[in-house]
Amino acid sequence: MSGSDAAQVASATIFNRLGRNPFNVPNDQIVDVNGNINPNATVIAKDLDWYDALERTGTRESHSINVSGGGENFSTFFSASNLKEKGYVIESDYQRTTSRLSGTYDPTPWLTMGGNVNIAVEESHGSPSRGSSIANVFSFAKNMGSIYSPYLLDPITGQYINDDDGNRRWDRGESISDLGIQSRPTSVGRNALEEAILNNEETKRNNFGFRYNADLTITKGLKFGVIYGKDFQDQINHSYENAEVGDGAPTARFEDARYRRTVENFTQLLSYNKSFGLHSFDVTLGHESFDRHFSSNRIFKGTQTVAGIYEGSNFSVILDADGSSTDYKLEGYFARLNYDFDHRYYLSASVRRDGSSVFTNNKWGTFYSVGASWRISQEEFMKDVSWVDNLKLRGSYGEVGNDQLGNYYISQPLYAIYPNAGAPGIFWDSTGNADLLWETSESFDVALEFGLFDNRLTGSFEFYKKISSDLLYNVPIPGSEGQIQAPDNVGDLYNQGFELGLNGRIVDTDNFSWDLGIQASTLKNEITALPDPFIDGSKRWDVGRSRFEFFIYDYAGVDPANGDALYNMYEEVDGKVGVPIMNPDGTQATTNVYQDAGKGYVGASSVPDVIGSISNGLKYKNIGLNFLFTYQLGGDILDYGYANMMHEGAYGVSLHPDALNTWKNPGDVTDVPRMQNGSSNLSPSLTSRWLTDASFLSLRNVTFSYNLNDDVVNKIGIDKLRLFLSGENLFIVNERKGLDPQYNLSGTPSGDDYNPNRVISVGLNVAF
Amino acid sequence: MIRKIYILLFVGAMALTLGCEEEFLDTVPTDSISEESALSSPDNMELVLNGLHRMMYGQNQLTGGSSSRSGESHFIPMFDAVGGNIIHSSPGNGWMTSDLKWQSHVNSSATTGFNLWFQRYHFVATSSAMIDKIATSDFTVTPQLNNILGQSHAYRAWAYYRLITTFSKGYLIGNPSTDPGVPLQLDQGTPYTSGPRGTVQQVYDQMYIDIDKAIAYLKEASPAANKSHISLNAAYGIKARIALSMGDWQAAAENAVLARDGYALLDEDGWLSGFNSYDLSEVIWGGKVIDTETNYFQSYFYFIAFSFNGSQNRSNPKLISKELYDRLPDTDYRTKGWLPLAPNTNPAASNDQGGSFESDPNYSDKASFDAAKAEIIEKYGATKGHNTHPYMNVKFQLKNPGSIDPDDVIYMRASEMVLIEAEAKAMMDDITEAQDALAILGEKRDSAFDKSIFTTKELLMDEIKWQRRVELWGEGFSYHDNVRWDEGLDQSNSGAAEVLYQDGFMQPKPSINDKWIFKIPQQEIDSNPNMTEADQN
């Protein structure tokens, strides 16, 4: 076909490709041969707003009560709370009731006993986020082209088509010949919103636990104590997928998944403290054990008998049924020494030996810590410096172990159960690594804390360095090994930075005060040891690099001649990756085939330069106004959510307004390549094109409150009464609308999950 | 005093519970067993083999893989989408459109290519683990042990066959002694550095070693428990395929004959029964899928069958090429496997002829259009929501039409072996024996079949190619057949829509077009120290 024929056909058949025409012009006259919308076209489609159908104004109600009391030899405490939330997404709600009762008793002078019991009962409904599933309501609404309605619309009038009961019908994107409706090119046969309504998702969770303790005084200063606790979590999840639309069709299916988790802690402590003269010290020896048991089962059945019963017996075909348990255990021995001289010099040291069931050959690890602080303000020579209230220099070095790599049996090579047509079978599930050992986090910090001018200015300045040695990591291994990851203690890296905290009372008068707080911190990450560099997603781990540095295809803009996306080329030379390939004229070579370009370090990292917050507290008489900003400067995000909306022209998929800048004619200078359905070199996701500045300023919280005067509240028999109005997540300023820059530290948000929601609340605090 | 007694009692009691037993930190899972135990006895190794049998067709379980790439349930229809044999009538809900457009396998980051590579190498690793374990143990040689060894070697040969014919240049159109192969990765465990690509020839050599061992062991082995196991016949069949792909015609013909021994070709009723059961007489090797192990919407029949009740099927009936179908004589009952005059009911059909009698040139009034659709729906058990399309297939039919219930997956059947024999004989210029082999199938399918008209190698090969594309339609052979025959793609007369097919509409022949080689997955290049971008196809 010649160019003009192709344009003719393309404009004449655009309706066949897209399946819907929201305008009042015939299907073959929607656009002219140049792709411009018919000037006579106006939108007659009644409703094209998926978010309007998906979202609603949520509500949150919370109540709580605390009571404490006691006598000479005992004290008790009781609290209860209730939280009820209606989510901002249809069909979602959450309710939680908690209660706690505790008591401490001293039956004899040498014995103290006590304990507490707590219960939390949770219940939630609504479609889970569902990750990359089509049934994910967020991605469904986001990816749907803006010419499609959530509801069936009459192709001629654009009005809703109602069912016999007068309700709107959802558009599943399939053709309905009787109504003259043709299928949608994207997500045919699905409507995640309708599915969320017709499905039934319910989770009930009970948390309960108890904690008992006893302290015996053996002789003066020598104590023996035990603490025993056990926590239970029971969950029942019922998930019903309807018979009409989605993965449950055509017969509906149902999952009932339950688990019980118990966590038992038992600690024994022997401690001794003694003071003589200006010296005082205490020593503690202890032993503790931790035992986590998780037991779950699940049935999954299809073919429902009657509608509306969400229990296993209502479904007649077993699709899957299984159950299993996991155990995770820890044991530790420790010794701790604290010493202080004259409340000026403090020293502490500890050592602990921990054993973990996660490991096979190296269950035990030993970890030390030491710390010292000097309260300079307590020194004689500071007595006369009246404007210094507190000045303290502290430093510490401590080690803690980490045994977590996402699986309690990670060190064991395992074959998982996998039957073949009912005959028992197993398959090789994991490589294991019997030599795996504890990862050690060594933290070093030194800080200066101060309180000046009657503590009107307080703050701290701290340097920290956290070294992770023998880092636990699932290292990517070549697929030709039969698995693609193997756990290992891969190497060492550190994170270091400064933290600054300042709190000042700027104004302090009888009726008016203003408190200002500023927090700022920095982070630098560097890998210091790694035997074998490896690529993991958008990053490449190598010595001397940060694990947060992007290693991706390097977008070089658009070729004005033909609208191709260009990529800077890199190669591997003598084991060194990301070496630019140069043209004879000294510029970097480019290609329009991204996979021929090779990946390179593109000079971007997901780590911010500075992150922090600014808080303000204003008070005038009984009125208070608090607001909190959080901010980030620097750092980059690889915005997959944006990339998905800047595709090369998949039929029916939504586009970002930036797509208007797309290359159209030879000579166009733009940074958005041409659009061509099916051309995979135009907008691949792993390229520097989607790097987005992650800097932001967000108004996280504003609270306006009013305290009733004491004389007023006392008259009605209460101690204190406070009314407040608060708002959360009120606004955010950042590079791109809709982006949540804090999604993860790797800087790779997919744009299909809950965003922090805006909450406005009114409340009342009463104290008796 | 009393206080001291209390304290002693208390501390004593504590000490008892405190002294944790040695084994406190030894924990094991309940849904897995250790590798050591899995390989500790022939009985347990049978469990491992059962796992492989399930992985042949089941939803992918491998950590880091995609469940949707459900073994051969996915790869068979995928190869026929790329190879242009299964023609899609519309984009459907998107499944496999990037395959048929030739966007997926030319992309090193594509999910399908990666999962194919990963799964087949998983088969290599698992079978190697058993082979190595038996070699270093002193298990008594029994028919059971020979069965395990035989199947392990056969699986390794078959997995490499899948890999080398897909990720390297075709043996017959390239230079096997220098063309890059795929890593020969027969060792297990750390440091996980795999190996370099080596050459195509090296991999073929290993495949022959393995399949010959497999055949030797299986001759002395206990019989296959069912058709999901690799029987001696299936091992011969694998050898026949390997031999055919490398032009070892003699071996191909001999092994094809051995493979189909005892597996009678289907008769008309059998052929038209839907290819949904591995109990069919001519099935040599296949997977049986039961309700409790269903693949849901990731099953073979989801990607191919008309009456499966998924949005993929309702909106995208799969077609045979017009050119292939129209060559079927009326006397051939396979004409009933496709419906050339099914009304084009889908307004979104990619050929722009769908939606009503007005757009469908085969119909001129609404009544007959609607009646034709109703009749198909009724006869093949689909739902009102299913669309029909000219040349749609009913070769594949569900046991329970209109449902999403599972059906079996056929990997190898006797007709393929007959056609291998015929092709091998023809390539050896043995006209008479090629005619005879061809007649075994031809006469079974076509009451007027006349073998004597194929008097030259060229005429024979033309017929054999057509027979393979029709008889084995949808069974996953077309892509590799084209590589072996060095034939490009030209969908001009097939009924495929260029607007849908794009790059998959026309492709030059494999010997001059390296797009007929799947890209090595980026994951492999990124993590294999023996490979760099320069090793990419």
mmCIF file of C-alpha atoms in Angstrom, chain A residues 364-575:
data_model
loop_
_atom_site.group_PDB
_atom_site.id
_atom_site.type_symbol
_atom_site.label_atom_id
_atom_site.label_comp_id
_atom_site.label_asym_id
_atom_site.label_seq_id
_atom_site.Cartn_x
_atom_site.Cartn_y
_atom_site.Cartn_z
ATOM 1 C CA TRP A 364 25.118 -19.466 65.411
ATOM 2 C CA GLY A 365 26.421 -15.938 65.174
ATOM 3 C CA THR A 366 28.058 -13.672 67.746
ATOM 4 C CA PHE A 367 27.339 -9.951 67.921
ATOM 5 C CA TYR A 368 28.920 -7.227 70.032
ATOM 6 C CA SER A 369 28.107 -3.696 70.862
ATOM 7 C CA VAL A 370 29.750 -0.894 72.793
ATOM 8 C CA GLY A 371 28.598 2.617 73.502
ATOM 9 C CA ALA A 372 29.706 5.645 75.417
ATOM 10 C CA SER A 373 28.295 9.030 76.136
ATOM 11 C CA TRP A 374 29.487 12.128 77.827
ATOM 12 C CA ARG A 375 27.066 14.623 79.261
ATOM 13 C CA ILE A 376 29.229 17.672 78.824
ATOM 14 C CA SER A 377 26.642 19.875 80.410
ATOM 15 C CA GLN A 378 27.122 18.067 83.738
ATOM 16 C CA GLU A 379 30.786 19.056 83.894
ATOM 17 C CA GLU A 380 32.009 21.625 86.400
ATOM 18 C CA PHE A 381 33.294 23.894 83.673
ATOM 19 C CA MET A 382 29.825 24.143 82.171
ATOM 20 C CA LYS A 383 28.156 25.209 85.404
ATOM 21 C CA ASP A 384 28.473 28.870 84.474
ATOM 22 C CA VAL A 385 27.322 28.518 80.906
ATOM 23 C CA SER A 386 23.737 29.159 81.767
ATOM 24 C CA TRP A 387 22.361 29.096 78.216
ATOM 25 C CA VAL A 388 23.307 25.477 77.782
ATOM 26 C CA ASP A 389 20.765 23.180 79.379
ATOM 27 C CA ASN A 390 21.914 19.934 77.932
ATOM 28 C CA LEU A 391 24.937 18.996 75.894
ATOM 29 C CA LYS A 392 25.763 15.415 75.243
ATOM 30 C CA LEU A 393 28.226 13.645 73.014
ATOM 31 C CA ARG A 394 27.507 10.029 72.342
ATOM 32 C CA GLY A 395 28.918 7.350 70.164
ATOM 33 C CA SER A 396 28.238 3.708 69.672
ATOM 34 C CA TYR A 397 29.176 0.712 67.675
ATOM 35 C CA GLY A 398 26.815 -2.199 67.504
ATOM 36 C CA GLU A 399 26.224 -5.350 65.563
ATOM 37 C CA VAL A 400 22.992 -7.107 64.897
ATOM 38 C CA GLY A 401 22.358 -10.199 62.907
ATOM 39 C CA ASN A 402 19.917 -10.692 60.057
ATOM 40 C CA ASP A 403 18.671 -14.094 59.026
ATOM 41 C CA GLN A 404 15.771 -13.027 56.792
ATOM 42 C CA LEU A 405 15.732 -13.689 53.089
ATOM 43 C CA GLY A 406 12.061 -14.211 52.476
ATOM 44 C CA ASN A 407 11.891 -17.874 53.372
ATOM 45 C CA TYR A 408 12.480 -19.804 56.574
ATOM 46 C CA TYR A 409 14.059 -22.744 54.718
ATOM 47 C CA ILE A 410 16.226 -20.756 52.352
ATOM 48 C CA SER A 411 19.412 -22.666 53.206
ATOM 49 C CA GLN A 412 17.908 -26.051 52.340
ATOM 50 C CA PRO A 413 17.816 -27.425 48.772
ATOM 51 C CA LEU A 414 14.239 -28.578 48.406
ATOM 52 C CA TYR A 415 11.902 -30.504 46.172
ATOM 53 C CA ALA A 416 8.299 -29.332 46.459
ATOM 54 C CA ILE A 417 5.253 -31.515 46.147
ATOM 55 C CA TYR A 418 3.770 -31.563 42.656
ATOM 56 C CA PRO A 419 1.662 -34.574 41.642
ATOM 57 C CA ASN A 420 1.034 -35.744 38.103
ATOM 58 C CA ALA A 421 -2.613 -36.639 37.444
ATOM 59 C CA GLY A 422 -2.954 -37.778 41.030
ATOM 60 C CA ALA A 423 0.293 -39.755 41.116
ATOM 61 C CA PRO A 424 2.559 -38.310 43.812
ATOM 62 C CA GLY A 425 5.370 -36.194 42.456
ATOM 63 C CA ILE A 426 7.926 -33.555 43.433
ATOM 64 C CA PHE A 427 9.997 -30.965 41.626
ATOM 65 C CA TRP A 428 13.268 -29.204 42.318
ATOM 66 C CA ASP A 429 12.158 -25.991 43.943
ATOM 67 C CA SER A 430 15.235 -24.320 45.398
ATOM 68 C CA THR A 431 19.011 -24.486 45.327
ATOM 69 C CA GLY A 432 19.525 -23.977 49.042
ATOM 70 C CA ASN A 433 22.931 -23.071 50.436
ATOM 71 C CA ALA A 434 24.013 -25.009 53.501
ATOM 72 C CA ASP A 435 26.900 -22.606 54.115
ATOM 73 C CA LEU A 436 24.668 -19.566 54.400
ATOM 74 C CA LEU A 437 25.418 -17.571 57.545
ATOM 75 C CA TRP A 438 24.152 -14.583 59.481
ATOM 76 C CA GLU A 439 24.362 -11.239 57.768
ATOM 77 C CA THR A 440 25.870 -8.723 60.157
ATOM 78 C CA SER A 441 24.803 -5.127 60.340
ATOM 79 C CA GLU A 442 27.449 -3.021 61.973
ATOM 80 C CA SER A 443 26.188 0.380 62.985
ATOM 81 C CA PHE A 444 28.488 3.142 63.948
ATOM 82 C CA ASP A 445 27.206 6.490 64.983
ATOM 83 C CA VAL A 446 28.415 9.575 66.738
ATOM 84 C CA ALA A 447 26.095 12.360 67.720
ATOM 85 C CA LEU A 448 25.919 15.620 69.528
ATOM 86 C CA GLU A 449 22.678 16.341 71.365
ATOM 87 C CA PHE A 450 21.885 19.698 72.766
ATOM 88 C CA GLY A 451 19.293 21.778 74.537
ATOM 89 C CA LEU A 452 19.914 25.521 74.641
ATOM 90 C CA PHE A 453 18.271 28.685 75.949
ATOM 91 C CA ASP A 454 15.963 27.039 78.435
ATOM 92 C CA ASN A 455 15.493 24.212 75.971
ATOM 93 C CA ARG A 456 13.909 26.562 73.475
ATOM 94 C CA LEU A 457 16.310 25.152 70.928
ATOM 95 C CA THR A 458 16.914 21.437 71.061
ATOM 96 C CA GLY A 459 18.332 19.111 68.553
ATOM 97 C CA SER A 460 20.902 16.617 67.487
ATOM 98 C CA PHE A 461 23.452 16.203 64.779
ATOM 99 C CA GLU A 462 24.528 12.703 63.925
ATOM 100 C CA PHE A 463 26.809 10.835 61.599
ATOM 101 C CA TYR A 464 25.963 7.224 60.954
ATOM 102 C CA LYS A 465 27.521 4.438 59.025
ATOM 103 C CA LYS A 466 25.842 1.113 58.661
ATOM 104 C CA ILE A 467 27.914 -1.658 57.195
ATOM 105 C CA SER A 468 26.189 -4.804 56.051
ATOM 106 C CA SER A 469 28.634 -7.682 55.864
ATOM 107 C CA ASP A 470 27.928 -11.073 54.392
ATOM 108 C CA LEU A 471 24.809 -9.590 52.897
ATOM 109 C CA LEU A 472 22.048 -12.128 52.399
ATOM 110 C CA TYR A 473 20.749 -11.986 48.880
ATOM 111 C CA ASN A 474 19.020 -14.141 46.307
ATOM 112 C CA VAL A 475 21.637 -13.813 43.607
ATOM 113 C CA PRO A 476 20.427 -14.111 40.006
ATOM 114 C CA ILE A 477 22.012 -17.161 38.399
ATOM 115 C CA PRO A 478 21.747 -18.113 34.733
ATOM 116 C CA GLY A 479 18.485 -19.822 33.815
ATOM 117 C CA SER A 480 20.568 -22.544 32.177
ATOM 118 C CA GLU A 481 21.334 -23.754 35.700
ATOM 119 C CA GLY A 482 17.690 -24.793 36.030
ATOM 120 C CA GLN A 483 16.947 -22.169 38.676
ATOM 121 C CA ILE A 484 17.348 -18.425 38.405
ATOM 122 C CA GLN A 485 18.327 -17.490 41.901
ATOM 123 C CA ALA A 486 20.499 -18.865 44.653
ATOM 124 C CA PRO A 487 20.794 -17.478 48.169
ATOM 125 C CA ASP A 488 24.238 -16.398 49.222
ATOM 126 C CA ASN A 489 26.168 -14.107 51.505
ATOM 127 C CA VAL A 490 27.091 -11.996 48.527
ATOM 128 C CA GLY A 491 29.331 -9.280 49.789
ATOM 129 C CA ASP A 492 29.537 -6.122 51.809
ATOM 130 C CA LEU A 493 28.043 -2.709 51.434
ATOM 131 C CA TYR A 494 27.545 0.326 53.566
ATOM 132 C CA ASN A 495 25.020 3.091 53.992
ATOM 133 C CA GLN A 496 26.199 6.272 55.560
ATOM 134 C CA GLY A 497 24.997 9.769 56.066
ATOM 135 C CA PHE A 498 24.174 12.634 58.364
ATOM 136 C CA GLU A 499 21.024 13.278 60.295
ATOM 137 C CA LEU A 500 20.061 16.648 61.602
ATOM 138 C CA GLY A 501 17.150 17.381 63.858
ATOM 139 C CA LEU A 502 16.308 20.833 65.153
ATOM 140 C CA ASN A 503 13.345 21.894 67.243
ATOM 141 C CA GLY A 504 12.893 25.491 68.190
ATOM 142 C CA ARG A 505 10.305 27.534 69.952
ATOM 143 C CA ILE A 506 10.423 30.621 67.794
ATOM 144 C CA VAL A 507 7.773 32.587 69.641
ATOM 145 C CA ASP A 508 6.831 32.000 73.218
ATOM 146 C CA THR A 509 4.375 34.380 74.805
ATOM 147 C CA ASP A 510 1.497 33.788 77.175
ATOM 148 C CA ASN A 511 -1.085 33.605 74.459
ATOM 149 C CA PHE A 512 0.886 32.666 71.420
ATOM 150 C CA SER A 513 3.597 30.160 70.634
ATOM 151 C CA TRP A 514 5.232 28.803 67.512
ATOM 152 C CA ASP A 515 7.268 25.614 67.426
ATOM 153 C CA LEU A 516 9.292 24.769 64.367
ATOM 154 C CA GLY A 517 10.987 21.436 63.762
ATOM 155 C CA ILE A 518 13.283 20.514 60.914
ATOM 156 C CA GLN A 519 14.571 17.063 60.076
ATOM 157 C CA ALA A 520 17.035 16.266 57.323
ATOM 158 C CA SER A 521 19.056 13.206 56.508
ATOM 159 C CA THR A 522 21.329 11.969 53.784
ATOM 160 C CA LEU A 523 22.183 8.514 52.533
ATOM 161 C CA LYS A 524 25.105 7.208 50.585
ATOM 162 C CA ASN A 525 25.288 3.591 49.518
ATOM 163 C CA GLU A 526 28.311 1.771 48.210
ATOM 164 C CA ILE A 527 29.095 -1.858 47.573
ATOM 165 C CA THR A 528 32.563 -2.613 48.953
ATOM 166 C CA ALA A 529 32.935 -6.310 48.296
ATOM 167 C CA LEU A 530 31.256 -8.556 45.737
ATOM 168 C CA PRO A 531 32.986 -11.503 44.098
ATOM 169 C CA ASP A 532 30.695 -11.574 41.061
ATOM 170 C CA PRO A 533 28.844 -8.498 39.816
ATOM 171 C CA PHE A 534 25.250 -9.172 38.763
ATOM 172 C CA ILE A 535 22.300 -7.448 37.148
ATOM 173 C CA ASP A 536 19.038 -7.386 39.021
ATOM 174 C CA GLY A 537 16.184 -5.658 37.221
ATOM 175 C CA SER A 538 17.066 -2.034 36.616
ATOM 176 C CA LYS A 539 20.224 -2.132 38.754
ATOM 177 C CA ARG A 540 23.621 -3.728 38.513
ATOM 178 C CA TRP A 541 25.597 -4.628 41.601
ATOM 179 C CA ASP A 542 29.314 -4.042 41.427
ATOM 180 C CA VAL A 543 32.106 -2.983 43.762
ATOM 181 C CA GLY A 544 32.427 0.781 44.023
ATOM 182 C CA ARG A 545 28.855 1.299 42.818
ATOM 183 C CA SER A 546 25.648 1.872 44.699
ATOM 184 C CA ARG A 547 23.015 -0.812 44.640
ATOM 185 C CA PHE A 548 20.569 1.963 43.824
ATOM 186 C CA GLU A 549 22.294 3.133 40.641
ATOM 187 C CA PHE A 550 20.305 2.533 37.475
ATOM 188 C CA PHE A 551 21.893 0.306 34.831
ATOM 189 C CA ILE A 552 19.514 0.437 31.874
ATOM 190 C CA TYR A 553 19.202 1.228 28.179
ATOM 191 C CA ASP A 554 20.201 4.809 27.524
ATOM 192 C CA TYR A 555 17.598 6.788 25.589
ATOM 193 C CA ALA A 556 19.150 9.255 23.177
ATOM 194 C CA GLY A 557 16.043 11.015 21.925
ATOM 195 C CA VAL A 558 14.202 10.966 18.630
ATOM 196 C CA ASP A 559 15.573 10.841 15.107
ATOM 197 C CA PRO A 560 13.881 13.902 13.484
ATOM 198 C CA ALA A 561 14.023 12.229 10.084
ATOM 199 C CA ASN A 562 11.791 9.255 10.857
ATOM 200 C CA GLY A 563 10.670 9.487 14.467
ATOM 201 C CA ASP A 564 12.693 6.465 15.608
ATOM 202 C CA ALA A 565 13.649 6.239 19.240
ATOM 203 C CA LEU A 566 17.445 6.246 19.500
ATOM 204 C CA TYR A 567 19.604 4.634 22.140
ATOM 205 C CA ASN A 568 23.194 5.339 23.066
ATOM 206 C CA MET A 569 25.363 2.303 22.550
ATOM 207 C CA TYR A 570 27.517 0.570 25.145
ATOM 208 C CA GLU A 571 29.646 -2.519 25.087
ATOM 209 C CA GLU A 572 31.581 -4.750 27.420
ATOM 210 C CA VAL A 573 35.344 -4.430 27.077
ATOM 211 C CA ASP A 574 37.654 -6.759 28.992
ATOM 212 C CA GLY A 575 35.011 -7.470 31.562
#
